[in-house]
Coordinates of C-alpha atoms in Angstrom, one line a residue:
X1 CA 24.8 24.1 48.2
X2 CA 23.7 27.3 46.6
X3 CA 20.3 27.0 45.1
X4 CA 21.2 28.8 41.9
X5 CA 18.2 27.1 40.1
X6 CA 15.9 29.7 41.6
X7 CA 17.6 32.5 39.7
X8 CA 14.7 32.4 37.3
X9 CA 11.3 31.1 38.5
X10 CA 10.5 29.7 35.0
X11 CA 13.6 27.4 35.2
X12 CA 12.8 25.7 38.5
X13 CA 12.5 21.9 37.9
X14 CA 9.1 20.6 38.4
X15 CA 7.5 17.2 39.1
X16 CA 5.2 15.4 36.6
X17 CA 2.3 17.2 38.2
X18 CA 3.9 20.6 37.7
X19 CA 4.8 21.2 41.3
X20 CA 8.4 22.5 42.0
X21 CA 10.8 19.9 43.1
X22 CA 12.2 20.2 46.7
X23 CA 15.8 21.3 46.5
X24 CA 16.8 18.2 48.5
X25 CA 15.5 16.0 45.7
X26 CA 17.9 17.3 43.0
X27 CA 21.0 19.2 42.2
X28 CA 21.8 21.4 39.3
X29 CA 24.8 22.0 37.0
X30 CA 25.0 25.5 38.5
X31 CA 25.4 24.1 42.0
X32 CA 28.8 22.9 40.9
X33 CA 29.8 26.2 39.1
X34 CA 28.5 25.7 35.6
X35 CA 27.8 29.0 33.8
X36 CA 25.6 27.8 31.0
X37 CA 26.3 30.8 28.6
X38 CA 27.8 28.8 25.7
X39 CA 31.1 30.5 26.2
X40 CA 32.6 29.3 29.5
X41 CA 33.9 25.7 29.6
X42 CA 31.4 23.9 31.8
X43 CA 33.0 20.4 31.4
X44 CA 34.5 20.2 34.9
X45 CA 31.5 21.5 36.7
X46 CA 29.1 19.1 35.0
X47 CA 31.4 16.2 35.5
X48 CA 31.7 17.0 39.2
X49 CA 27.9 17.1 39.5
X50 CA 27.6 13.7 37.8
X51 CA 30.4 12.1 39.9
X52 CA 29.1 13.4 43.3
X53 CA 25.5 12.5 42.9
X54 CA 25.0 8.8 41.9
X55 CA 21.3 7.9 41.8
X56 CA 20.1 11.4 42.0
X57 CA 18.4 13.8 39.6
X58 CA 20.7 16.4 38.1
X59 CA 19.1 19.3 36.3
X60 CA 20.3 21.7 33.6
X61 CA 18.6 25.0 34.1
X62 CA 20.5 27.2 31.6
X63 CA 20.3 27.3 27.9
X64 CA 23.8 26.4 26.6
X65 CA 26.6 24.4 28.1
X66 CA 30.0 24.3 26.4
X67 CA 32.0 21.0 26.6
X68 CA 35.7 20.3 25.7
X69 CA 35.9 16.7 26.9
X70 CA 33.5 13.8 27.3
X71 CA 31.2 13.6 30.4
X72 CA 31.7 10.2 31.9
X73 CA 28.8 8.4 33.7
X74 CA 30.3 5.6 35.8
X75 CA 27.4 5.5 38.3
X76 CA 23.8 5.8 37.3
X77 CA 22.3 9.3 37.4
X78 CA 19.2 11.1 35.9
X79 CA 20.2 14.1 33.8
X80 CA 17.2 16.3 33.0
X81 CA 16.8 19.6 31.1
X82 CA 14.5 22.0 32.9
X83 CA 13.2 23.4 29.6
X84 CA 13.3 22.4 26.0
X85 CA 16.3 23.5 24.1
X86 CA 19.0 23.1 26.8
X87 CA 22.1 22.5 24.6
X88 CA 25.3 20.6 25.2
X89 CA 27.9 21.7 22.7
X90 CA 31.1 19.8 22.1
X91 CA 33.7 22.4 21.1
X92 CA 36.5 19.9 20.2
X93 CA 36.4 17.5 17.2
X94 CA 36.5 13.7 17.6
X95 CA 35.1 13.7 21.1
X96 CA 32.1 12.0 22.7
X97 CA 29.6 14.3 24.5
X98 CA 28.6 11.6 27.0
X99 CA 30.0 8.1 27.7
X100 CA 28.0 5.7 29.8
X101 CA 30.0 2.9 31.4
X102 CA 33.7 2.2 31.2
X103 CA 33.7 -1.1 29.3
X104 CA 33.9 -3.3 32.4
X105 CA 31.3 -5.4 34.1
X106 CA 31.7 -3.4 37.3
X107 CA 31.1 -0.2 35.3
X108 CA 28.0 -1.7 33.8
X109 CA 26.5 -2.6 37.2
X110 CA 27.4 0.8 38.6
X111 CA 25.9 2.8 35.7
X112 CA 22.5 1.0 35.7
X113 CA 19.4 3.1 35.3
X114 CA 21.0 6.2 33.8
X115 CA 18.4 8.6 32.3
X116 CA 19.2 11.4 29.8
X117 CA 16.1 13.5 29.2
X118 CA 15.4 16.6 27.1
X119 CA 18.9 17.8 25.9
X120 CA 20.0 19.1 22.5
X121 CA 23.4 17.8 21.4
X122 CA 25.3 19.9 18.9
X123 CA 28.8 20.9 17.8
X124 CA 30.5 23.9 19.3
X125 CA 31.4 26.9 17.2
X126 CA 35.1 26.0 17.3
X127 CA 34.7 22.3 16.6
X128 CA 36.2 20.9 13.4
X129 CA 34.7 18.1 11.3
X130 CA 34.9 14.8 13.4
X131 CA 36.0 11.4 12.0
X132 CA 35.1 9.6 15.3
X133 CA 33.0 10.2 18.4
X134 CA 29.3 10.1 19.3
X135 CA 26.9 12.4 21.1
X136 CA 26.3 9.4 23.4
X137 CA 28.6 6.4 23.6
X138 CA 27.0 3.4 25.5
X139 CA 30.2 1.5 26.5
X140 CA 28.9 -1.7 28.0
X141 CA 25.9 -0.5 30.0
X142 CA 22.3 -1.6 30.7
X143 CA 18.9 -0.3 31.8
X144 CA 19.4 3.1 30.3
X145 CA 16.7 5.5 29.0
X146 CA 17.4 8.3 26.5
X147 CA 14.3 10.4 25.7
X148 CA 13.1 13.7 24.3
X149 CA 16.6 14.6 23.0
X150 CA 17.6 16.4 19.8
X151 CA 20.9 15.4 18.1
X152 CA 22.0 18.0 15.6
X153 CA 25.3 17.5 13.8
X154 CA 25.6 20.7 11.9
X155 CA 27.2 24.0 12.6
X156 CA 26.6 26.8 10.1
X157 CA 25.3 24.3 7.6
X158 CA 28.4 22.0 7.8
X159 CA 28.1 18.5 9.2
X160 CA 30.6 18.3 12.0
X161 CA 29.6 15.5 14.4
X162 CA 30.4 11.9 13.4
X163 CA 27.7 9.7 15.0
X164 CA 24.5 10.4 17.0
X165 CA 24.6 7.3 19.3
X166 CA 27.0 4.4 19.4
X167 CA 25.8 1.3 21.3
X168 CA 28.5 -1.2 22.3
X169 CA 27.5 -4.1 24.5
X170 CA 24.4 -2.1 25.5
X171 CA 21.3 -4.0 26.7
X172 CA 17.8 -3.6 28.1
X173 CA 17.6 0.1 27.3
X174 CA 15.2 2.7 25.7
X175 CA 15.8 5.3 23.1
X176 CA 12.6 7.2 22.5
X177 CA 11.1 10.4 21.3
X178 CA 14.4 11.7 19.8
X179 CA 15.5 13.3 16.6
X180 CA 18.9 12.8 14.9
X181 CA 20.1 14.8 11.9
X182 CA 23.0 15.4 9.5
X183 CA 25.7 13.2 11.0
X184 CA 28.8 12.5 9.0
X185 CA 28.3 8.7 9.5
X186 CA 25.4 6.8 11.2
X187 CA 22.6 8.2 13.2
X188 CA 22.4 5.1 15.5
X189 CA 25.2 2.5 15.3
X190 CA 25.0 -0.7 17.4
X191 CA 27.6 -3.5 17.7
X192 CA 28.8 -6.0 20.3
X193 CA 31.8 -8.2 20.7
X194 CA 32.7 -11.9 20.1
X195 CA 30.8 -14.6 22.0
X196 CA 33.9 -15.7 23.9
X197 CA 34.6 -12.2 25.2
X198 CA 34.3 -11.7 29.0
X199 CA 32.5 -10.2 30.8
X200 CA 29.0 -10.8 29.4
X201 CA 26.7 -9.7 28.0
X202 CA 28.8 -9.5 24.9
X203 CA 26.0 -8.4 22.6
X204 CA 24.0 -5.3 22.1
X205 CA 20.6 -6.8 22.8
X206 CA 17.1 -6.0 23.9
X207 CA 17.2 -2.3 23.2
X208 CA 14.0 -0.6 22.2
X209 CA 14.0 2.4 19.8
X210 CA 10.7 4.1 19.3
X211 CA 9.0 7.3 18.1
X212 CA 12.3 8.7 16.8
X213 CA 13.1 10.6 13.6
X214 CA 16.5 10.1 11.9
X215 CA 17.4 11.7 8.6
X216 CA 20.1 13.0 6.2
X217 CA 23.0 11.1 8.0
X218 CA 25.7 10.3 5.5
X219 CA 26.1 6.7 6.6
X220 CA 23.1 4.6 7.7
X221 CA 20.3 6.1 9.6
X222 CA 20.2 3.0 11.7
X223 CA 23.0 0.3 11.7
X224 CA 22.7 -3.0 13.6
X225 CA 26.1 -4.6 13.1
X226 CA 27.9 -7.8 14.3
X227 CA 26.8 -9.2 17.7
X228 CA 23.5 -7.4 17.9
X229 CA 20.1 -9.1 18.4
X230 CA 16.8 -9.0 20.1
X231 CA 16.4 -5.3 19.0
X232 CA 12.9 -3.8 18.8
X233 CA 12.2 -0.7 16.6
X234 CA 8.8 0.9 16.5
X235 CA 7.4 4.1 14.9
X236 CA 10.6 5.5 13.3
X237 CA 10.7 8.0 10.5
X238 CA 13.9 7.7 8.4
X239 CA 15.1 9.8 5.5
X240 CA 18.1 8.7 3.4
X241 CA 20.9 11.1 2.6
X242 CA 22.3 9.3 -0.4
X243 CA 23.0 5.8 -1.8
X244 CA 23.4 4.0 1.6
X245 CA 20.4 2.0 2.9
X246 CA 18.4 3.8 5.6
X247 CA 18.4 0.7 7.8
X248 CA 21.1 -1.9 7.7
X249 CA 21.3 -5.2 9.7
X250 CA 24.5 -7.2 9.5
X251 CA 24.7 -9.8 12.3
X252 CA 25.4 -13.4 11.4
X253 CA 22.9 -15.7 13.2
X254 CA 25.5 -18.5 13.6
X255 CA 28.7 -16.7 14.5
X256 CA 27.3 -13.5 15.9
X257 CA 24.0 -14.4 17.4
X258 CA 22.2 -12.1 15.0
X259 CA 18.6 -13.2 15.7
X260 CA 15.2 -11.7 16.6
X261 CA 15.0 -8.2 15.2
X262 CA 11.5 -6.5 15.2
X263 CA 10.9 -3.5 12.9
X264 CA 7.4 -2.2 13.3
X265 CA 5.7 0.7 11.6
X266 CA 8.9 2.3 10.2
X267 CA 8.5 4.9 7.5
X268 CA 11.3 5.5 5.1
X269 CA 11.7 8.2 2.5
X270 CA 14.1 7.0 -0.1
X271 CA 17.4 8.4 -1.4
X272 CA 19.3 8.2 -4.7
X273 CA 18.6 6.0 -7.7
X274 CA 18.9 2.3 -7.0
X275 CA 19.2 2.7 -3.2
X276 CA 17.6 0.5 -0.5
X277 CA 15.2 1.3 2.3
X278 CA 16.0 -1.7 4.6
X279 CA 18.7 -4.2 4.0
X280 CA 19.2 -7.4 6.0
X281 CA 22.6 -8.5 4.9
X282 CA 22.9 -11.1 7.7
X283 CA 20.3 -11.9 10.3
X284 CA 17.7 -14.4 11.3
X285 CA 14.1 -14.0 12.4
X286 CA 13.8 -10.3 11.3
X287 CA 10.2 -9.3 11.4
X288 CA 9.3 -6.2 9.3
X289 CA 5.7 -5.4 10.2
X290 CA 3.7 -2.5 8.7
X291 CA 5.2 0.8 7.7
X292 CA 6.0 2.5 4.4
X293 CA 8.9 2.7 2.1
X294 CA 8.8 5.1 -0.9
X295 CA 10.4 7.8 -3.0
X296 CA 13.3 5.6 -4.0
X297 CA 14.0 6.9 -7.5
X298 CA 15.3 4.5 -10.2
X299 CA 15.1 0.7 -9.8
X300 CA 15.8 0.6 -6.0
X301 CA 14.3 -1.7 -3.4
X302 CA 12.2 -1.0 -0.4
X303 CA 13.6 -4.1 1.4
X304 CA 16.4 -6.4 0.4
X305 CA 16.9 -9.7 2.3
X306 CA 20.5 -10.7 1.5
X307 CA 21.9 -14.2 1.1
X308 CA 22.7 -14.2 4.8
X309 CA 19.1 -13.4 5.8
X310 CA 16.9 -16.3 6.7
X311 CA 13.5 -17.0 8.4
X312 CA 12.6 -13.3 8.0
X313 CA 9.1 -12.0 7.3
X314 CA 7.9 -8.8 5.6
X315 CA 4.2 -8.4 6.6
X316 CA 1.9 -5.5 5.8
X317 CA 4.5 -3.2 4.3
X318 CA 3.4 -0.5 1.8
X319 CA 6.1 0.0 -0.8
X320 CA 5.7 2.8 -3.3
X321 CA 7.9 3.2 -6.4
X322 CA 10.1 0.4 -5.3
X323 CA 10.1 -3.4 -5.1
X324 CA 11.4 -6.1 -2.7
X325 CA 14.4 -8.4 -3.2
X326 CA 14.9 -11.8 -1.5
X327 CA 18.3 -13.5 -1.9
X328 CA 18.3 -15.7 1.3
X329 CA 16.4 -18.9 2.2
X330 CA 13.1 -19.5 4.1
X331 CA 11.8 -16.0 4.1
X332 CA 8.2 -14.8 3.7
X333 CA 6.4 -11.8 2.1
X334 CA 2.8 -11.5 3.2
X335 CA 0.0 -9.0 2.9
X336 CA 2.1 -6.3 1.2
X337 CA 1.0 -3.5 -1.2
X338 CA 3.8 -3.1 -3.8
X339 CA 3.5 -0.3 -6.4
X340 CA 5.8 0.8 -9.2
X341 CA 5.8 4.0 -11.2
X342 CA 5.2 2.4 -14.7
X343 CA 8.6 3.9 -15.7
X344 CA 11.8 3.2 -13.9
X345 CA 10.7 0.5 -11.4
X346 CA 11.1 -2.9 -13.1
X347 CA 10.0 -5.7 -10.8
X348 CA 7.8 -5.9 -7.8
X349 CA 9.5 -8.9 -6.1
X350 CA 12.8 -10.5 -7.2
X351 CA 13.8 -13.9 -5.9
X352 CA 17.5 -14.7 -6.2
X353 CA 18.9 -18.2 -7.0
X354 CA 19.4 -18.9 -3.2
X355 CA 15.9 -17.8 -2.1
X356 CA 14.6 -21.4 -1.7
X357 CA 11.6 -22.1 0.6
X358 CA 10.2 -18.5 0.1
X359 CA 6.6 -17.9 0.7
X360 CA 4.7 -15.1 -1.0
X361 CA 1.0 -14.6 -0.2
X362 CA -1.8 -12.1 0.0
X363 CA 0.0 -9.3 -1.8
X364 CA -1.1 -6.7 -4.4
X365 CA 1.5 -5.9 -7.0
X366 CA 1.1 -3.4 -9.8
X367 CA 2.5 -0.7 -12.1
X368 CA 5.9 -2.3 -12.9
X369 CA 7.5 -2.3 -16.3
X370 CA 8.7 -5.9 -16.0
X371 CA 7.4 -9.0 -14.3
X372 CA 5.6 -8.5 -11.0
X373 CA 7.7 -11.3 -9.7
X374 CA 11.0 -12.2 -11.3
X375 CA 12.6 -15.5 -10.3
X376 CA 16.3 -15.8 -11.1
X377 CA 16.7 -19.5 -11.8
X378 CA 20.5 -19.7 -12.4
X379 CA 22.1 -22.9 -11.1
X380 CA 18.7 -24.5 -10.7
X381 CA 16.8 -21.6 -9.2
X382 CA 15.3 -21.3 -5.8
X383 CA 13.5 -24.6 -4.8
X384 CA 10.3 -25.3 -2.9
X385 CA 8.8 -21.8 -3.2
X386 CA 5.1 -21.1 -2.9
X387 CA 3.2 -18.1 -4.4
X388 CA -0.5 -17.8 -3.7
X389 CA -3.3 -15.3 -3.3
X390 CA -1.9 -12.4 -5.3
X391 CA -3.6 -9.6 -7.2
X392 CA -1.6 -8.4 -10.1
X393 CA -2.4 -5.4 -12.3
X394 CA -1.2 -3.2 -15.2
X395 CA 0.1 -6.0 -17.4
X396 CA 3.7 -5.8 -18.6
X397 CA 4.8 -7.0 -22.0
X398 CA 5.9 -10.3 -20.6
X399 CA 4.3 -12.7 -18.0
X400 CA 3.4 -11.4 -14.6
X401 CA 5.6 -14.1 -13.0
X402 CA 8.8 -14.7 -15.0
X403 CA 11.4 -17.4 -14.5
X404 CA 9.0 -20.0 -12.9
X405 CA 9.4 -22.6 -15.6
X406 CA 11.9 -25.1 -14.2
X407 CA 11.5 -28.5 -12.5
X408 CA 12.0 -27.1 -9.0
X409 CA 10.0 -24.0 -9.8
X410 CA 7.4 -22.6 -7.4
X411 CA 3.8 -23.7 -6.7
X412 CA 1.6 -20.8 -8.1
X413 CA -2.0 -20.7 -7.1
X414 CA -4.9 -18.3 -6.6
X415 CA -3.6 -15.5 -8.8
X416 CA -5.9 -12.8 -10.1
X417 CA -4.8 -10.3 -12.7
X418 CA -5.9 -8.2 -15.6
X419 CA -4.0 -10.5 -18.1
X420 CA -5.8 -11.3 -21.3
X421 CA -7.7 -14.6 -21.4
X422 CA -8.3 -14.4 -25.2
X423 CA -5.2 -15.3 -27.3
X424 CA -4.1 -15.9 -30.8
X425 CA -2.6 -19.3 -31.9
X426 CA 1.2 -19.4 -32.5
X427 CA 3.9 -22.1 -32.4
X428 CA 4.6 -20.9 -28.9
X429 CA 1.7 -19.4 -27.0
X430 CA 2.5 -17.0 -24.2
X431 CA 0.2 -17.5 -21.3
X432 CA 0.1 -15.3 -18.2
X433 CA -0.9 -15.7 -14.6
X434 CA -4.3 -14.8 -13.2
X435 CA -6.2 -17.1 -15.6
X436 CA -6.5 -20.9 -15.8
X437 CA -8.9 -20.8 -18.7
X438 CA -8.0 -19.4 -22.2
X439 CA -9.8 -19.1 -25.5
X440 CA -7.4 -19.3 -28.4
X441 CA -8.2 -18.6 -32.1
X442 CA -6.2 -19.0 -35.2
X443 CA -4.9 -21.7 -37.6
X444 CA -1.2 -21.9 -36.6
X445 CA -0.5 -25.4 -34.9
X446 CA 0.5 -24.9 -31.3
X447 CA 3.7 -26.6 -30.2
X448 CA 4.4 -25.1 -26.8
X449 CA 2.8 -23.1 -24.0
X450 CA 4.9 -20.9 -21.8
X451 CA 5.7 -20.4 -19.0
X452 CA 5.9 -23.9 -17.7
X453 CA 6.0 -23.9 -13.9
X454 CA 5.6 -27.4 -12.2
X455 CA 2.1 -28.4 -11.4
X456 CA 0.4 -25.7 -13.5
X457 CA -2.9 -26.7 -15.1
X458 CA -4.6 -24.8 -18.0
X459 CA -7.8 -25.3 -19.9
X460 CA -7.8 -24.1 -23.5
X461 CA -11.0 -23.6 -25.5
X462 CA -10.8 -23.5 -29.3
X463 CA -12.2 -20.5 -31.1
X464 CA -14.9 -20.7 -33.8
X465 CA -12.6 -22.3 -36.4
X466 CA -11.0 -24.8 -34.1
X467 CA -7.4 -25.4 -33.0
X468 CA -4.6 -27.8 -33.8
X469 CA -1.7 -29.0 -31.5
X470 CA 1.6 -30.7 -32.5
X471 CA 2.7 -33.4 -30.1
X472 CA 5.9 -35.5 -29.3
X473 CA 7.9 -32.4 -28.4
X474 CA 7.1 -30.2 -25.5
X475 CA 3.5 -31.2 -25.8
X476 CA 2.8 -34.8 -25.0
X477 CA -0.6 -35.7 -26.3
X478 CA -2.8 -38.6 -25.2
X479 CA -1.8 -41.9 -26.8
X480 CA 1.4 -40.4 -28.1
X481 CA -0.4 -38.7 -30.9
X482 CA 1.7 -36.6 -33.3
X483 CA -1.1 -34.0 -33.6
X484 CA -4.7 -33.4 -32.6
X485 CA -7.5 -31.1 -33.7
X486 CA -9.9 -29.5 -31.2
X487 CA -13.3 -28.5 -32.7
X488 CA -14.8 -25.1 -32.2
X489 CA -15.6 -24.3 -28.6
X490 CA -14.4 -27.6 -27.3
X491 CA -11.6 -27.8 -24.7
X492 CA -8.3 -29.5 -24.1
X493 CA -6.5 -29.5 -20.7
X494 CA -2.8 -29.7 -19.9
X495 CA -0.6 -30.0 -16.8
X496 CA 3.2 -29.4 -16.8
X497 CA 6.1 -30.7 -14.8
X498 CA 8.2 -27.7 -15.6
X499 CA 9.7 -29.3 -18.7
X500 CA 6.8 -30.8 -20.8
X501 CA 3.1 -30.3 -21.0
X502 CA 0.9 -33.4 -20.7
X503 CA -2.6 -33.6 -22.0
X504 CA -4.8 -34.4 -19.0
X505 CA -8.4 -34.0 -20.2
X506 CA -10.9 -31.8 -21.9
X507 CA -13.9 -32.3 -24.2
X508 CA -12.3 -32.7 -27.6

């Protein structure tokens, strides 16, 4: 073969140590007639290089290769760009740039260990706006590695390419150190097929995506759909384009094996008012660890765990100007710092009616206009929840934890806040969370204390003029008394079952 790669010394492929590769160790696109000027159609030449050299390194040594049809990798190869900025331009709408695999088990086995390294994917000057197609379509393949690539969907400021990468029945692969921008739909889109489908594996599973930036895609920046699981995402930067969540998981754990997703140190810059950073609509054992979500204007959410999300955990997340929403059962929020803007962000954490068995612990929540934690107790509310070890600040007009006063309400312990501990007597006294001891002054007989969450205990000290309480209603006084008076600076203690308060002690 002609060694056209030596046409320019600076374009000779090199090893990891910087030494030029021996010509017997690689071929180039130019060896098969590619021109690489961005004008000539290089599709056939590049396809011939791929087809003729399974298992070998194939180097791109020019700046710009024009494509008019998809490049198909049916046997594993290593495609490398000799220098940064080597561009593959698809000049026809609705086409994939590269397809790995052919949808068969034989194709999967033959295309193992494909590597794509250092290319820029872009639309050609003549391409129209696409409604289908991807820069790379993983069509039932495994043990792939895409790295150091740039996926750019615009031409002359108009978004033309549809998706960055589509993974279908893709497994045991890497996507790393890449950048994806301005796609008409999703940046990365992953799905599988039904469990009964043959051949296996039927899922997209065990793919690792790391150190990658995705932004301004019109759909989701990352989408893990039906029949995905075992996905690991680390060190991503995502920026929303509009109302759609940046990261969306929608794989039912029962019917679609949607389990074990790991999202570590993902940073998300929010989009339009009311939008979401990460949404787990369906999925089990989703671990969101570390990272930052912010800049979501309006009353949006950094993370929303939908009714189909269970056994998920949010741990160590920093959420700025947005809260968290939990609608599914058996989820946990731990060690998070959740901050509102004292204006449009209403609640730090919202627990929906189906969010039973939720654990919230070790968090700092502040600067919200409403309750730090809002519990939506329709239809009995979420049961068996536990809230402990929180620091709450910047008191709203109502209680820091709202909606906890029902029989199956949460256990609430170890709360510290800046709520007032000195109150004025009224027929119904509004307590808060963060204090278990209150001093109350005034002559109005007290008939009720709110909120009433089961197991809550409070100690009330009378002010200098004493206090009076009216019993046989919400307040159940010792001995069935209709009323009691508490002398100045003496105390009375109550415990509640979520419906009534029962006098339990004190020094009156």
